[in-house]
Amino acid sequence: MTESVRSQTGHSVDVGRARELRRGDTVRVRSAREIESSLDEAGELDRLPFMPEMLPLCGQTFTVQARADKTCDTINLTSCSRKMESTVHLVEARCDGSAHGGCQAGCLLFFKEDWLERVDAGTPAVTAEPPSDELVQRLQTATQVDAETYRCQATQLLEATTQLKGHKHFLRDVSTRNAPPRQLARGFLYTFIDRYQRFSRRLPARLRINGGDPFPDVRGPWGGERGITPTQDSGIQAGDLVEIKSLPEIIATLDHRQRNRGLWFDREMMRYCGRRVRVVRRVNRLLDEATGRMIVTKSPCLILDGVVCEGDFHSLCPRRDYAFFREIWVRRVRPDGTVEPDHDALTTPTNTTNDTTNATGSN
């Protein structure tokens, strides 16, 4: 028997499991009082934290971006290998990092279905009642472990998920509208190719494709005798229009692990080569998802508008993490539409710390 409470619209609703949501559905985030009744003492539901950054979203109306039935393990870097229950992502409902030391990753938030109510398209937002002081204190206490260590949905991902097994999740992507058939075919194909390539390394050479190496292969020439990867400071700022360089130009800046100064260039980022996009912000504060410690990077990177991981190479993970770009991977576009020439790249051993581990997840 489920408990009923009065919703923000004045109607009686169940606080228990909501019926399954799908991509494109319109929902409203429940009031803080309704959500509070679903949380344990740690401010969690099914081990997933409800974070302080989510409180201002109460009462707002969103479109469901996707079901979060599966997600990449960005702690152990094992790609899309985790399963989550009764959870969705909402269109551009991202964490602003305000309660987590100013983290600039901009992660797409996870919402339990119990925290949402389905509404008709076009339904306006409502003014949500303020959260109780007890809830605010509970969430703040659960969020900050010490001066430099935090807990968030990303750091608690393994506790909130289980191991993803088999391939039926691809079929579920269609039934839930997470992926259209064409994207499903791409995701399944790339998954098959990656698994064959790994398996083929144990086979005779004649049965290997490209020696069993990843495909497409975007590993660069740097490392070993060639030393550290080049870097470039172009002074690019938020709001600047930039053109993403061609794939060969970017590969020329990478080492054998697809990295430039520790930042990984994911194959998901290839689709954006040649595009012109606006810079959202420069990034130098990120939480280490494995430890919860704040990392202040020595080599800033860029977040670009609309440039996210689509999941094609990660079993159609719907998380849509922002891709991080080095300045050497883009060129600023002048007001007249021409592109600024490259500045001289630096290859001196400054800023050599691997201060960021990856761009969009795990390969």
Tab-separated table of C-alpha atoms in Angstrom:
chain	number	residue	atom	x	y	z
A	1	MET	CA	0.000	0.000	0.000
A	2	THR	CA	1.528	3.312	-1.032
A	3	GLU	CA	1.346	6.551	0.907
A	4	SER	CA	-0.554	9.406	-0.737
A	5	VAL	CA	0.359	13.071	-0.356
A	6	ARG	CA	-0.980	16.296	-1.799
A	7	SER	CA	0.924	17.301	-4.974
A	8	GLN	CA	1.837	20.837	-5.983
A	9	THR	CA	-1.316	20.922	-8.124
A	10	GLY	CA	-3.459	20.017	-5.101
A	11	HIS	CA	-4.234	16.464	-6.203
A	12	SER	CA	-3.511	13.327	-4.221
A	13	VAL	CA	-0.552	11.408	-5.644
A	14	ASP	CA	1.402	8.323	-4.709
A	15	VAL	CA	4.902	8.787	-3.359
A	16	GLY	CA	5.628	5.188	-4.343
A	17	ARG	CA	6.923	4.077	-7.742
A	18	ALA	CA	5.710	6.265	-10.605
A	19	ARG	CA	4.700	4.502	-13.773
A	20	GLU	CA	7.582	4.158	-16.182
A	21	LEU	CA	8.567	7.316	-18.019
A	22	ARG	CA	9.921	7.456	-21.556
A	23	ARG	CA	11.874	9.906	-23.653
A	24	GLY	CA	9.740	12.887	-24.651
A	25	ASP	CA	7.368	12.706	-21.668
A	26	THR	CA	6.697	15.956	-19.823
A	27	VAL	CA	7.251	15.934	-16.075
A	28	ARG	CA	7.348	18.320	-13.164
A	29	VAL	CA	9.845	17.968	-10.344
A	30	ARG	CA	7.901	17.386	-7.148
A	31	SER	CA	8.064	19.754	-4.198
A	32	ALA	CA	10.889	19.455	-1.695
A	33	ARG	CA	8.378	18.198	0.896
A	34	GLU	CA	7.222	15.374	-1.365
A	35	ILE	CA	10.785	14.424	-2.266
A	36	GLU	CA	11.928	14.587	1.361
A	37	SER	CA	9.435	11.869	2.287
A	38	SER	CA	11.197	9.491	-0.139
A	39	LEU	CA	14.734	10.056	1.183
A	40	ASP	CA	16.658	8.215	3.880
A	41	GLU	CA	18.843	9.872	6.520
A	42	ALA	CA	21.667	10.239	3.979
A	43	GLY	CA	19.389	12.112	1.589
A	44	GLU	CA	19.275	9.152	-0.801
A	45	LEU	CA	16.709	6.966	-2.536
A	46	ASP	CA	17.960	3.546	-3.624
A	47	ARG	CA	21.473	4.817	-2.747
A	48	LEU	CA	21.183	7.704	-5.240
A	49	PRO	CA	21.706	11.121	-3.601
A	50	PHE	CA	19.236	13.946	-4.046
A	51	MET	CA	21.708	16.828	-4.181
A	52	PRO	CA	21.378	20.441	-2.973
A	53	GLU	CA	21.762	21.636	-6.582
A	54	MET	CA	18.454	19.907	-7.372
A	55	LEU	CA	16.360	21.878	-4.867
A	56	PRO	CA	15.950	24.953	-7.134
A	57	LEU	CA	14.476	22.648	-9.798
A	58	CYS	CA	11.504	21.703	-7.609
A	59	GLY	CA	8.290	22.838	-9.288
A	60	GLN	CA	9.914	23.239	-12.695
A	61	THR	CA	8.668	21.414	-15.784
A	62	PHE	CA	11.020	19.419	-18.020
A	63	THR	CA	11.019	16.994	-20.918
A	64	VAL	CA	12.485	13.560	-20.257
A	65	GLN	CA	15.774	13.299	-22.160
A	66	ALA	CA	16.150	9.554	-21.691
A	67	ARG	CA	15.702	6.721	-19.279
A	68	ALA	CA	18.854	6.200	-17.230
A	69	ASP	CA	18.536	2.411	-17.267
A	70	LYS	CA	22.271	2.107	-17.937
A	71	THR	CA	25.274	4.330	-17.497
A	72	CYS	CA	29.019	4.438	-17.923
A	73	ASP	CA	31.197	3.559	-14.947
A	74	THR	CA	33.275	6.738	-14.774
A	75	ILE	CA	34.939	5.552	-11.559
A	76	ASN	CA	36.578	2.358	-12.828
A	77	LEU	CA	36.409	3.556	-16.460
A	78	THR	CA	34.657	0.428	-17.735
A	79	SER	CA	32.386	2.168	-20.235
A	80	CYS	CA	28.627	1.504	-20.146
A	81	SER	CA	28.583	-1.308	-17.605
A	82	ARG	CA	26.174	-0.259	-14.849
A	83	LYS	CA	22.403	-0.724	-14.519
A	84	MET	CA	20.059	1.645	-12.683
A	85	GLU	CA	16.379	1.262	-11.818
A	86	SER	CA	13.482	3.721	-12.073
A	87	THR	CA	15.615	6.707	-13.049
A	88	VAL	CA	15.608	9.237	-15.893
A	89	HIS	CA	17.580	12.197	-17.215
A	90	LEU	CA	15.797	15.477	-17.977
A	91	VAL	CA	16.661	17.751	-20.895
A	92	GLU	CA	19.589	19.967	-19.861
A	93	ALA	CA	18.928	19.544	-16.138
A	94	ARG	CA	22.596	19.723	-15.195
A	95	CYS	CA	24.463	20.147	-11.928
A	96	ASP	CA	25.912	23.640	-11.459
A	97	GLY	CA	28.409	22.460	-8.825
A	98	SER	CA	27.392	25.162	-6.343
A	99	ALA	CA	27.286	22.722	-3.405
A	100	HIS	CA	30.324	20.768	-4.577
A	101	GLY	CA	33.177	23.236	-4.419
A	102	GLY	CA	32.334	24.859	-7.734
A	103	CYS	CA	32.845	21.685	-9.799
A	104	GLN	CA	32.513	22.678	-13.457
A	105	ALA	CA	31.778	19.289	-15.052
A	106	GLY	CA	28.095	20.120	-15.612
A	107	CYS	CA	26.894	16.527	-15.226
A	108	LEU	CA	23.373	15.659	-16.359
A	109	LEU	CA	21.430	14.906	-13.185
A	110	PHE	CA	19.803	11.569	-12.364
A	111	PHE	CA	16.156	11.799	-11.242
A	112	LYS	CA	14.328	8.949	-9.587
A	113	GLU	CA	10.816	8.617	-10.990
A	114	ASP	CA	9.470	9.055	-7.455
A	115	TRP	CA	10.810	12.619	-7.546
A	116	LEU	CA	8.742	13.482	-10.634
A	117	GLU	CA	5.095	13.742	-11.606
A	118	ARG	CA	3.876	13.333	-15.163
A	119	VAL	CA	2.075	16.396	-16.546
A	120	ASP	CA	0.644	17.449	-19.895
A	121	ALA	CA	2.915	19.140	-22.422
A	122	GLY	CA	2.818	22.906	-21.975
A	123	THR	CA	1.995	22.694	-18.278
A	124	PRO	CA	3.608	25.703	-16.584
A	125	ALA	CA	5.993	25.511	-13.690
A	126	VAL	CA	4.650	26.217	-10.217
A	127	THR	CA	6.141	28.078	-7.296
A	128	ALA	CA	7.403	25.330	-5.058
A	129	GLU	CA	7.229	25.648	-1.302
A	130	PRO	CA	10.713	26.139	0.172
A	131	PRO	CA	12.531	23.104	1.531
A	132	SER	CA	12.561	22.553	5.255
A	133	ASP	CA	15.635	23.630	7.194
A	134	GLU	CA	16.056	20.006	8.242
A	135	LEU	CA	16.209	18.820	4.614
A	136	VAL	CA	18.679	21.539	3.610
A	137	GLN	CA	20.935	20.642	6.535
A	138	ARG	CA	20.643	16.918	5.806
A	139	LEU	CA	21.645	17.364	2.167
A	140	GLN	CA	24.517	19.712	3.001
A	141	THR	CA	25.874	17.331	5.634
A	142	ALA	CA	25.698	14.397	3.229
A	143	THR	CA	27.349	16.376	0.430
A	144	GLN	CA	30.581	17.660	1.988
A	145	VAL	CA	32.787	15.086	3.695
A	146	ASP	CA	35.579	17.553	4.516
A	147	ALA	CA	37.050	20.781	3.130
A	148	GLU	CA	38.164	19.175	-0.149
A	149	THR	CA	36.076	15.992	-0.401
A	150	TYR	CA	32.502	15.710	-1.623
A	151	ARG	CA	29.783	13.157	-2.314
A	152	CYS	CA	27.594	13.476	-5.399
A	153	GLN	CA	25.610	11.288	-7.770
A	154	ALA	CA	28.764	10.564	-9.767
A	155	THR	CA	30.894	9.559	-6.775
A	156	GLN	CA	28.108	7.286	-5.465
A	157	LEU	CA	27.376	5.711	-8.845
A	158	LEU	CA	28.595	2.212	-7.979
A	159	GLU	CA	26.410	2.099	-4.846
A	160	ALA	CA	23.337	3.246	-6.796
A	161	THR	CA	23.752	0.739	-9.651
A	162	THR	CA	24.325	-2.938	-10.359
A	163	GLN	CA	26.302	-4.726	-13.048
A	164	LEU	CA	24.802	-4.481	-16.552
A	165	LYS	CA	24.683	-7.889	-18.250
A	166	GLY	CA	23.801	-9.219	-21.680
A	167	HIS	CA	22.542	-7.305	-24.709
A	168	LYS	CA	18.805	-6.995	-24.055
A	169	HIS	CA	19.380	-3.415	-22.955
A	170	PHE	CA	19.733	-2.502	-26.648
A	171	LEU	CA	16.163	-3.669	-27.327
A	172	ARG	CA	14.926	-1.742	-24.313
A	173	ASP	CA	16.492	1.392	-25.813
A	174	VAL	CA	13.971	1.093	-28.647
A	175	SER	CA	10.907	0.340	-26.503
A	176	THR	CA	11.648	3.308	-24.227
A	177	ARG	CA	12.456	5.598	-27.195
A	178	ASN	CA	15.960	6.153	-25.824
A	179	ALA	CA	17.478	5.451	-29.235
A	180	PRO	CA	16.036	5.442	-32.764
A	181	PRO	CA	16.721	2.302	-34.848
A	182	ARG	CA	19.637	3.880	-36.743
A	183	GLN	CA	21.474	4.844	-33.567
A	184	LEU	CA	20.694	1.433	-32.096
A	185	ALA	CA	22.345	-0.214	-35.110
A	186	ARG	CA	25.433	1.988	-34.731
A	187	GLY	CA	25.732	1.317	-31.024
A	188	PHE	CA	25.345	-2.433	-31.419
A	189	LEU	CA	27.824	-2.519	-34.324
A	190	TYR	CA	30.516	-0.573	-32.470
A	191	THR	CA	30.031	-2.745	-29.385
A	192	PHE	CA	30.472	-5.895	-31.501
A	193	ILE	CA	33.574	-4.494	-33.222
A	194	ASP	CA	35.199	-3.481	-29.932
A	195	ARG	CA	34.578	-6.890	-28.389
A	196	TYR	CA	35.888	-8.701	-31.453
A	197	GLN	CA	39.001	-6.536	-31.517
A	198	ARG	CA	39.770	-7.353	-27.887
A	199	PHE	CA	39.089	-11.054	-28.435
A	200	SER	CA	41.112	-11.182	-31.665
A	201	ARG	CA	44.339	-10.297	-29.868
A	202	ARG	CA	44.413	-13.945	-28.781
A	203	LEU	CA	43.961	-15.181	-32.353
A	204	PRO	CA	46.518	-15.736	-35.132
A	205	ALA	CA	47.616	-12.504	-36.804
A	206	ARG	CA	45.743	-13.318	-40.030
A	207	LEU	CA	42.421	-13.192	-38.158
A	208	ARG	CA	43.032	-9.777	-36.653
A	209	ILE	CA	41.824	-6.474	-38.035
A	210	ASN	CA	44.381	-3.705	-37.613
A	211	GLY	CA	46.263	-5.952	-35.218
A	212	GLY	CA	43.328	-6.096	-32.826
A	213	ASP	CA	43.672	-2.383	-32.080
A	214	PRO	CA	40.649	-0.151	-31.412
A	215	PHE	CA	38.623	0.920	-34.425
A	216	PRO	CA	38.598	3.684	-35.414
A	217	ASP	CA	42.130	4.084	-34.087
A	218	VAL	CA	42.709	7.618	-32.794
A	219	ARG	CA	45.937	6.985	-30.908
A	220	GLY	CA	48.570	9.635	-31.461
A	221	PRO	CA	52.333	9.591	-32.058
A	222	TRP	CA	53.522	11.168	-28.815
A	223	GLY	CA	55.073	9.407	-25.839
A	224	GLY	CA	58.238	7.400	-25.364
A	225	GLU	CA	61.113	8.963	-27.263
A	226	ARG	CA	58.847	11.702	-28.637
A	227	GLY	CA	58.219	12.971	-25.132
A	228	ILE	CA	55.307	14.983	-23.823
A	229	THR	CA	52.353	16.050	-25.950
A	230	PRO	CA	52.177	19.661	-27.175
A	231	THR	CA	49.963	22.308	-25.622
A	232	GLN	CA	48.717	25.721	-26.653
A	233	ASP	CA	47.314	28.757	-24.829
A	234	SER	CA	45.154	30.798	-27.196
A	235	GLY	CA	43.326	32.731	-24.484
A	236	ILE	CA	39.963	31.361	-25.599
A	237	GLN	CA	37.130	32.440	-23.302
A	238	ALA	CA	33.463	31.647	-22.673
A	239	GLY	CA	31.309	32.953	-25.513
A	240	ASP	CA	34.035	32.714	-28.150
A	241	LEU	CA	33.137	31.001	-31.415
A	242	VAL	CA	35.617	28.246	-32.248
A	243	GLU	CA	36.117	25.701	-34.997
A	244	ILE	CA	37.028	22.187	-33.931
A	245	LYS	CA	40.078	20.975	-35.817
A	246	SER	CA	40.085	18.031	-38.195
A	247	LEU	CA	40.621	14.540	-36.809
A	248	PRO	CA	44.168	14.185	-38.271
A	249	GLU	CA	45.143	17.517	-36.694
A	250	ILE	CA	43.874	16.409	-33.287
A	251	ILE	CA	45.459	12.952	-33.500
A	252	ALA	CA	48.797	14.678	-34.145
A	253	THR	CA	48.575	16.150	-30.607
A	254	LEU	CA	47.804	12.854	-28.810
A	255	ASP	CA	49.951	10.182	-27.210
A	256	HIS	CA	49.609	6.406	-27.565
A	257	ARG	CA	46.757	6.432	-25.006
A	258	GLN	CA	44.676	9.007	-26.936
A	259	ARG	CA	45.596	11.696	-24.406
A	260	ASN	CA	46.939	15.208	-24.450
A	261	ARG	CA	48.438	16.255	-21.129
A	262	GLY	CA	46.315	13.614	-19.421
A	263	LEU	CA	43.041	14.570	-21.142
A	264	TRP	CA	41.567	11.767	-23.203
A	265	PHE	CA	40.187	12.299	-26.710
A	266	ASP	CA	37.209	9.946	-26.977
A	267	ARG	CA	36.084	8.504	-30.298
A	268	GLU	CA	32.684	10.046	-29.517
A	269	MET	CA	34.288	13.431	-30.179
A	270	MET	CA	35.169	12.617	-33.797
A	271	ARG	CA	31.659	13.544	-35.006
A	272	TYR	CA	32.251	17.163	-34.030
A	273	CYS	CA	35.465	17.694	-36.006
A	274	GLY	CA	35.113	20.669	-38.352
A	275	ARG	CA	32.076	22.137	-36.586
A	276	ARG	CA	31.822	25.696	-35.311
A	277	VAL	CA	30.462	26.039	-31.786
A	278	ARG	CA	30.425	28.476	-28.877
A	279	VAL	CA	32.569	27.998	-25.790
A	280	VAL	CA	30.397	27.469	-22.708
A	281	ARG	CA	33.228	27.894	-20.200
A	282	ARG	CA	36.842	27.234	-19.353
A	283	VAL	CA	37.176	24.383	-16.858
A	284	ASN	CA	39.788	23.948	-14.139
A	285	ARG	CA	37.788	22.552	-11.188
A	286	LEU	CA	36.556	18.961	-11.371
A	287	LEU	CA	35.682	16.318	-8.807
A	288	ASP	CA	37.665	13.098	-8.991
A	289	GLU	CA	34.721	10.704	-9.119
A	290	ALA	CA	36.746	7.863	-7.596
A	291	THR	CA	37.771	9.792	-4.464
A	292	GLY	CA	35.448	12.790	-4.272
A	293	ARG	CA	38.484	15.075	-4.029
A	294	MET	CA	38.478	18.397	-5.859
A	295	ILE	CA	41.042	18.599	-8.664
A	296	VAL	CA	42.306	22.019	-9.689
A	297	THR	CA	43.743	21.338	-13.125
A	298	LYS	CA	47.029	22.826	-14.251
A	299	SER	CA	45.963	22.828	-17.894
A	300	PRO	CA	42.462	24.308	-18.340
A	301	CYS	CA	40.126	22.721	-20.864
A	302	LEU	CA	36.986	23.891	-22.636
A	303	ILE	CA	33.334	22.854	-22.636
A	304	LEU	CA	31.630	23.585	-25.958
A	305	ASP	CA	27.932	24.219	-26.531
A	306	GLY	CA	26.072	21.033	-27.480
A	307	VAL	CA	29.236	18.941	-27.683
A	308	VAL	CA	28.364	15.889	-25.589
A	309	CYS	CA	28.882	12.144	-25.597
A	310	GLU	CA	26.102	10.540	-27.679
A	311	GLY	CA	27.027	7.049	-26.477
A	312	ASP	CA	27.579	5.393	-29.879
A	313	PHE	CA	30.896	3.917	-28.728
A	314	HIS	CA	29.648	3.291	-25.189
A	315	SER	CA	26.686	0.941	-25.680
A	316	LEU	CA	24.312	3.924	-26.057
A	317	CYS	CA	24.912	5.300	-22.577
A	318	PRO	CA	22.352	8.143	-22.230
A	319	ARG	CA	24.376	10.231	-19.784
A	320	ARG	CA	25.387	12.911	-22.334
A	321	ASP	CA	28.493	14.030	-20.467
A	322	TYR	CA	30.148	17.151	-21.790
A	323	ALA	CA	33.285	16.473	-23.822
A	324	PHE	CA	36.348	18.374	-22.604
A	325	PHE	CA	38.579	19.994	-25.232
A	326	ARG	CA	42.141	21.231	-25.081
A	327	GLU	CA	42.714	24.631	-26.674
A	328	ILE	CA	45.094	22.992	-29.136
A	329	TRP	CA	42.110	21.044	-30.550
A	330	VAL	CA	40.208	24.173	-31.626
A	331	ARG	CA	40.760	27.493	-33.414
A	332	ARG	CA	39.040	30.764	-32.609
A	333	VAL	CA	36.756	32.139	-35.343
A	334	ARG	CA	37.069	35.869	-36.024
A	335	PRO	CA	33.986	38.142	-36.360
A	336	ASP	CA	34.449	38.134	-40.152
A	337	GLY	CA	34.186	34.338	-40.208
A	338	THR	CA	37.856	33.619	-40.836
A	339	VAL	CA	39.800	31.338	-38.516
A	340	GLU	CA	42.750	32.520	-36.462
A	341	PRO	CA	46.033	30.768	-37.260
A	342	ASP	CA	47.514	28.409	-34.690
A	343	HIS	CA	49.777	29.810	-32.033
A	344	ASP	CA	53.118	28.102	-31.613
A	345	ALA	CA	52.560	24.870	-29.702
A	346	LEU	CA	54.606	24.267	-26.569
A	347	THR	CA	56.282	20.933	-25.930
A	348	THR	CA	58.266	21.913	-22.849
A	349	PRO	CA	57.667	19.817	-19.707
A	350	THR	CA	55.406	22.432	-18.078
A	351	ASN	CA	51.917	21.479	-16.879
A	352	THR	CA	52.705	17.809	-17.325
A	353	THR	CA	50.517	16.485	-14.549
A	354	ASN	CA	47.704	14.214	-15.745
A	355	ASP	CA	45.216	16.486	-14.062
A	356	THR	CA	42.189	15.236	-15.963
A	357	THR	CA	41.715	11.612	-16.816
A	358	ASN	CA	39.229	11.530	-19.645
A	359	ALA	CA	36.935	13.559	-21.791
A	360	THR	CA	33.641	11.697	-21.842
A	361	GLY	CA	34.007	8.405	-20.044
A	362	SER	CA	35.875	5.194	-20.686
A	363	ASN	CA	36.995	3.667	-23.940
